[in-house]
Coordinates of N, CA and C in Angstrom, one line a residue:
M1 N 138.3 25.0 -60.9 CA 137.0 25.2 -61.4 C 136.3 23.8 -61.2
S2 N 135.0 23.9 -60.9 CA 134.2 22.6 -60.8 C 133.1 22.6 -61.8
S3 N 132.8 21.4 -62.3 CA 131.9 21.2 -63.4 C 130.6 20.7 -62.9
L4 N 129.5 21.2 -63.4 CA 128.1 20.7 -63.1 C 127.7 20.0 -64.4
S5 N 127.7 18.7 -64.4 CA 127.4 18.0 -65.7 C 126.0 17.4 -65.6
S6 N 125.4 17.2 -66.7 CA 124.0 16.6 -66.8 C 123.7 16.2 -68.2
S7 N 122.5 15.9 -68.4 CA 122.1 15.5 -69.8 C 121.6 16.7 -70.6
K8 N 121.9 17.9 -70.1 CA 121.5 19.1 -70.7 C 122.4 19.4 -71.9
P9 N 122.0 20.2 -72.9 CA 122.9 20.6 -74.0 C 123.9 21.7 -73.7
F10 N 124.2 21.8 -72.4 CA 125.2 22.8 -72.0 C 125.9 22.3 -70.8
E11 N 127.0 22.9 -70.5 CA 127.8 22.5 -69.3 C 128.2 23.8 -68.6
V12 N 128.1 23.8 -67.3 CA 128.5 25.0 -66.5 C 129.7 24.6 -65.7
I13 N 130.8 25.4 -65.8 CA 132.0 25.1 -65.0 C 132.1 26.3 -64.1
R14 N 132.0 26.1 -62.8 CA 132.0 27.2 -61.8 C 133.5 27.5 -61.4
W15 N 133.7 28.8 -61.3 CA 135.0 29.3 -60.8 C 135.0 29.1 -59.3
D16 N 135.9 28.3 -58.8 CA 135.9 28.1 -57.3 C 137.2 28.5 -56.6
A17 N 138.0 29.3 -57.3 CA 139.2 29.8 -56.6 C 138.8 31.1 -55.8
P18 N 139.5 31.3 -54.7 CA 139.1 32.5 -53.9 C 139.3 33.8 -54.5
K19 N 140.2 33.9 -55.4 CA 140.5 35.2 -56.1 C 139.8 35.2 -57.4
K20 N 139.1 36.4 -57.8 CA 138.4 36.5 -59.0 C 139.4 36.5 -60.2
P21 N 139.1 35.9 -61.3 CA 140.0 35.8 -62.4 C 140.1 37.2 -63.2
T22 N 141.1 37.4 -63.9 CA 141.3 38.6 -64.7 C 140.8 38.2 -66.2
A23 N 140.5 39.2 -66.9 CA 140.1 39.0 -68.3 C 141.3 38.5 -69.1
E24 N 142.5 38.9 -68.7 CA 143.7 38.4 -69.4 C 143.9 36.9 -69.2
L25 N 143.8 36.5 -68.0 CA 143.9 35.1 -67.7 C 142.9 34.2 -68.4
L26 N 141.7 34.6 -68.4 CA 140.6 33.9 -69.0 C 140.8 33.9 -70.5
T27 N 141.2 35.0 -71.1 CA 141.4 35.0 -72.5 C 142.6 34.1 -72.9
R28 N 143.6 34.1 -72.1 CA 144.8 33.2 -72.4 C 144.3 31.7 -72.5
W29 N 143.4 31.3 -71.5 CA 142.9 30.0 -71.5 C 142.2 29.6 -72.8
L30 N 141.3 30.5 -73.2 CA 140.5 30.3 -74.4 C 141.4 30.2 -75.7
V31 N 142.4 31.1 -75.8 CA 143.3 31.2 -76.9 C 144.1 29.9 -76.9
A32 N 144.6 29.4 -75.7 CA 145.4 28.2 -75.7 C 144.6 27.0 -76.2
D33 N 143.2 27.1 -76.1 CA 142.4 26.0 -76.6 C 142.1 26.2 -78.1
G34 N 142.7 27.2 -78.7 CA 142.6 27.4 -80.2 C 141.4 28.2 -80.6
L35 N 140.8 28.9 -79.6 CA 139.6 29.7 -79.9 C 139.9 31.2 -80.1
D36 N 139.1 31.8 -81.0 CA 139.1 33.2 -81.2 C 138.2 33.8 -80.2
V37 N 138.7 34.8 -79.4 CA 137.9 35.4 -78.3 C 137.4 36.8 -78.6
E38 N 136.2 37.1 -78.3 CA 135.6 38.4 -78.4 C 135.1 38.9 -77.0
T39 N 135.3 40.1 -76.7 CA 134.8 40.7 -75.4 C 133.5 41.4 -75.7
V40 N 132.5 41.0 -74.9 CA 131.1 41.6 -75.1 C 130.7 42.2 -73.8
T41 N 130.1 43.4 -73.9 CA 129.6 44.2 -72.7 C 128.1 44.2 -72.7
F42 N 127.5 43.8 -71.6 CA 126.0 43.8 -71.4 C 125.7 45.0 -70.5
P43 N 125.0 46.0 -71.0 CA 124.6 47.1 -70.2 C 123.5 46.6 -69.1
V44 N 123.3 47.4 -68.1 CA 122.3 47.1 -67.1 C 121.0 46.9 -67.8
G45 N 120.3 45.8 -67.4 CA 119.0 45.5 -67.9 C 118.9 45.0 -69.3
E46 N 120.0 44.8 -70.0 CA 119.9 44.3 -71.4 C 119.5 42.8 -71.4
K47 N 118.7 42.5 -72.5 CA 118.2 41.2 -72.7 C 118.3 41.0 -74.2
T48 N 118.9 39.9 -74.7 CA 119.1 39.6 -76.1 C 117.8 38.9 -76.6
Q49 N 117.7 38.9 -77.9 CA 116.7 38.1 -78.6 C 117.1 36.7 -78.4
E50 N 116.3 35.7 -78.8 CA 116.7 34.3 -78.8 C 117.8 34.1 -79.8
L51 N 118.8 33.4 -79.3 CA 120.0 33.1 -80.1 C 120.2 31.6 -80.4
R52 N 120.9 31.3 -81.5 CA 121.2 29.9 -81.8 C 122.4 30.0 -82.8
Y53 N 123.4 29.2 -82.5 CA 124.6 29.2 -83.3 C 124.8 27.8 -83.9
V54 N 125.5 27.7 -85.1 CA 125.7 26.4 -85.7 C 127.0 25.8 -85.2
A55 N 127.7 26.5 -84.4 CA 128.9 25.9 -83.7 C 128.8 25.9 -82.2
K56 N 129.6 25.0 -81.6 CA 129.6 25.0 -80.1 C 130.1 26.4 -79.6
Q57 N 129.5 26.9 -78.5 CA 129.8 28.2 -78.0 C 130.5 28.0 -76.6
V58 N 131.4 28.9 -76.3 CA 132.0 29.0 -75.0 C 131.9 30.4 -74.5
R59 N 131.4 30.6 -73.3 CA 131.2 31.9 -72.7 C 131.8 31.9 -71.3
I60 N 132.5 32.9 -70.9 CA 133.1 33.1 -69.6 C 132.8 34.5 -69.1
V61 N 132.1 34.6 -67.9 CA 131.8 35.9 -67.4 C 133.1 36.5 -66.7
V62 N 133.5 37.7 -67.1 CA 134.6 38.4 -66.5 C 134.2 39.2 -65.3
S63 N 133.1 39.9 -65.5 CA 132.6 40.7 -64.3 C 131.0 40.8 -64.5
G64 N 130.4 41.1 -63.3 CA 129.0 41.2 -63.3 C 128.3 39.9 -63.2
H65 N 127.0 39.8 -63.6 CA 126.2 38.6 -63.4 C 125.3 38.5 -64.7
L66 N 125.2 37.3 -65.3 CA 124.4 37.1 -66.4 C 123.5 35.9 -66.2
Q67 N 122.3 36.0 -66.8 CA 121.4 34.8 -66.8 C 121.2 34.3 -68.2
Y68 N 121.4 33.0 -68.4 CA 121.2 32.3 -69.7 C 119.9 31.5 -69.5
A69 N 118.9 31.8 -70.4 CA 117.6 31.1 -70.3 C 117.6 30.1 -71.5
F70 N 117.4 28.8 -71.2 CA 117.3 27.8 -72.1 C 115.9 27.2 -72.1
P71 N 115.1 27.4 -73.2 CA 113.7 26.9 -73.2 C 113.7 25.4 -72.9
G72 N 112.9 25.0 -72.0 CA 112.8 23.6 -71.6 C 113.9 23.1 -70.6
Y73 N 114.9 23.9 -70.3 CA 115.9 23.5 -69.4 C 116.1 24.5 -68.2
G74 N 115.5 25.6 -68.3 CA 115.6 26.6 -67.2 C 116.6 27.7 -67.4
V75 N 117.0 28.3 -66.3 CA 117.9 29.5 -66.3 C 119.2 29.1 -65.6
V76 N 120.3 29.5 -66.2 CA 121.6 29.3 -65.6 C 122.1 30.7 -65.2
E77 N 122.6 30.8 -63.9 CA 123.1 32.1 -63.4 C 124.7 32.0 -63.5
L78 N 125.3 33.0 -64.1 CA 126.8 33.0 -64.2 C 127.3 34.2 -63.5
Y79 N 128.5 34.0 -62.8 CA 129.2 35.0 -62.1 C 130.6 35.0 -62.6
P80 N 131.5 36.0 -62.1 CA 132.8 36.1 -62.6 C 133.6 34.7 -62.5
G81 N 134.2 34.4 -63.7 CA 135.0 33.2 -63.8 C 134.2 32.0 -64.3
D82 N 132.9 32.0 -64.1 CA 132.0 30.9 -64.5 C 132.1 30.7 -66.1
Q83 N 132.2 29.5 -66.5 CA 132.2 29.2 -67.9 C 131.0 28.4 -68.3
L84 N 130.4 28.7 -69.5 CA 129.3 28.0 -70.0 C 129.6 27.5 -71.4
N85 N 129.6 26.2 -71.6 CA 129.8 25.5 -72.9 C 128.4 25.1 -73.4
I86 N 128.1 25.6 -74.6 CA 126.8 25.4 -75.2 C 126.9 24.6 -76.5
E87 N 126.2 23.5 -76.6 CA 126.2 22.7 -77.8 C 125.7 23.5 -79.0
A88 N 126.0 23.1 -80.2 CA 125.5 23.8 -81.4 C 124.0 23.6 -81.5
N89 N 123.4 24.6 -82.2 CA 122.0 24.7 -82.5 C 121.1 24.6 -81.3
I90 N 121.5 25.2 -80.2 CA 120.7 25.2 -79.0 C 120.1 26.7 -78.8
L91 N 118.8 26.8 -78.6 CA 118.2 28.1 -78.5 C 118.3 28.6 -77.0
Y92 N 118.7 29.9 -76.9 CA 118.8 30.5 -75.6 C 118.7 32.0 -75.7
D93 N 118.5 32.7 -74.6 CA 118.7 34.2 -74.6 C 119.5 34.5 -73.3
V94 N 120.0 35.7 -73.3 CA 120.9 36.2 -72.3 C 120.4 37.5 -71.7
S95 N 120.5 37.7 -70.4 CA 120.1 38.9 -69.8 C 121.0 39.3 -68.7
N96 N 121.1 40.6 -68.4 CA 121.8 41.2 -67.3 C 120.8 41.7 -66.3
P97 N 120.5 40.9 -65.2 CA 119.5 41.3 -64.3 C 119.9 42.3 -63.2
D98 N 121.2 42.6 -63.1 CA 121.7 43.4 -62.0 C 121.9 44.9 -62.4
G99 N 122.2 45.6 -61.4 CA 122.4 47.1 -61.6 C 123.8 47.5 -62.0
V100 N 124.6 46.5 -62.5 CA 126.0 46.9 -63.0 C 126.2 46.2 -64.3
E101 N 127.0 46.9 -65.1 CA 127.4 46.3 -66.4 C 128.1 45.0 -66.2
A102 N 127.9 44.1 -67.2 CA 128.5 42.7 -67.2 C 129.4 42.6 -68.4
V103 N 130.5 42.0 -68.2 CA 131.5 41.7 -69.3 C 131.7 40.2 -69.5
L104 N 131.7 39.8 -70.7 CA 131.7 38.4 -71.1 C 132.7 38.2 -72.2
L105 N 133.4 37.0 -72.1 CA 134.3 36.6 -73.1 C 133.5 35.5 -73.9
K106 N 133.5 35.7 -75.2 CA 132.7 34.8 -76.1 C 133.6 34.2 -77.2
A107 N 133.4 32.9 -77.4 CA 134.2 32.2 -78.4 C 133.4 31.1 -79.0
S108 N 133.7 30.7 -80.2 CA 133.0 29.6 -80.9 C 134.0 28.6 -81.3
D109 N 133.6 27.3 -81.1 CA 134.4 26.2 -81.5 C 134.0 25.7 -82.9
L110 N 134.8 26.2 -83.9 CA 134.5 25.9 -85.3 C 135.1 24.6 -85.7
S111 N 135.8 23.8 -84.8 CA 136.5 22.6 -85.3 C 135.6 21.5 -85.8
E112 N 134.4 21.5 -85.4 CA 133.5 20.4 -85.8 C 132.5 20.8 -86.9
I113 N 132.7 22.0 -87.5 CA 131.8 22.4 -88.5 C 132.3 21.9 -89.9

């Protein structure tokens, strides 16, 4: 995986292996980091309201394509295996712009609360 770092309140880590990851592999990684993992499905065309969490968030796309829009920072495109780490108290929304369902692993880092 390769990381795209910046002064933004989020970090994108791109999946760069030739083979797509499995949900089981990605879940094992998050659990090994001490995180509780939830699987979330985004139907075609779904868009969330604006979200904000009090804890750091970790998101990994299992299948499909998702867009995370961060006001003032732009849009991040995520594909299978891509990980998004979001700082606490950051406003964003999520949408599924494609014609296929998207599946996401979602976890919160409660260690700093």
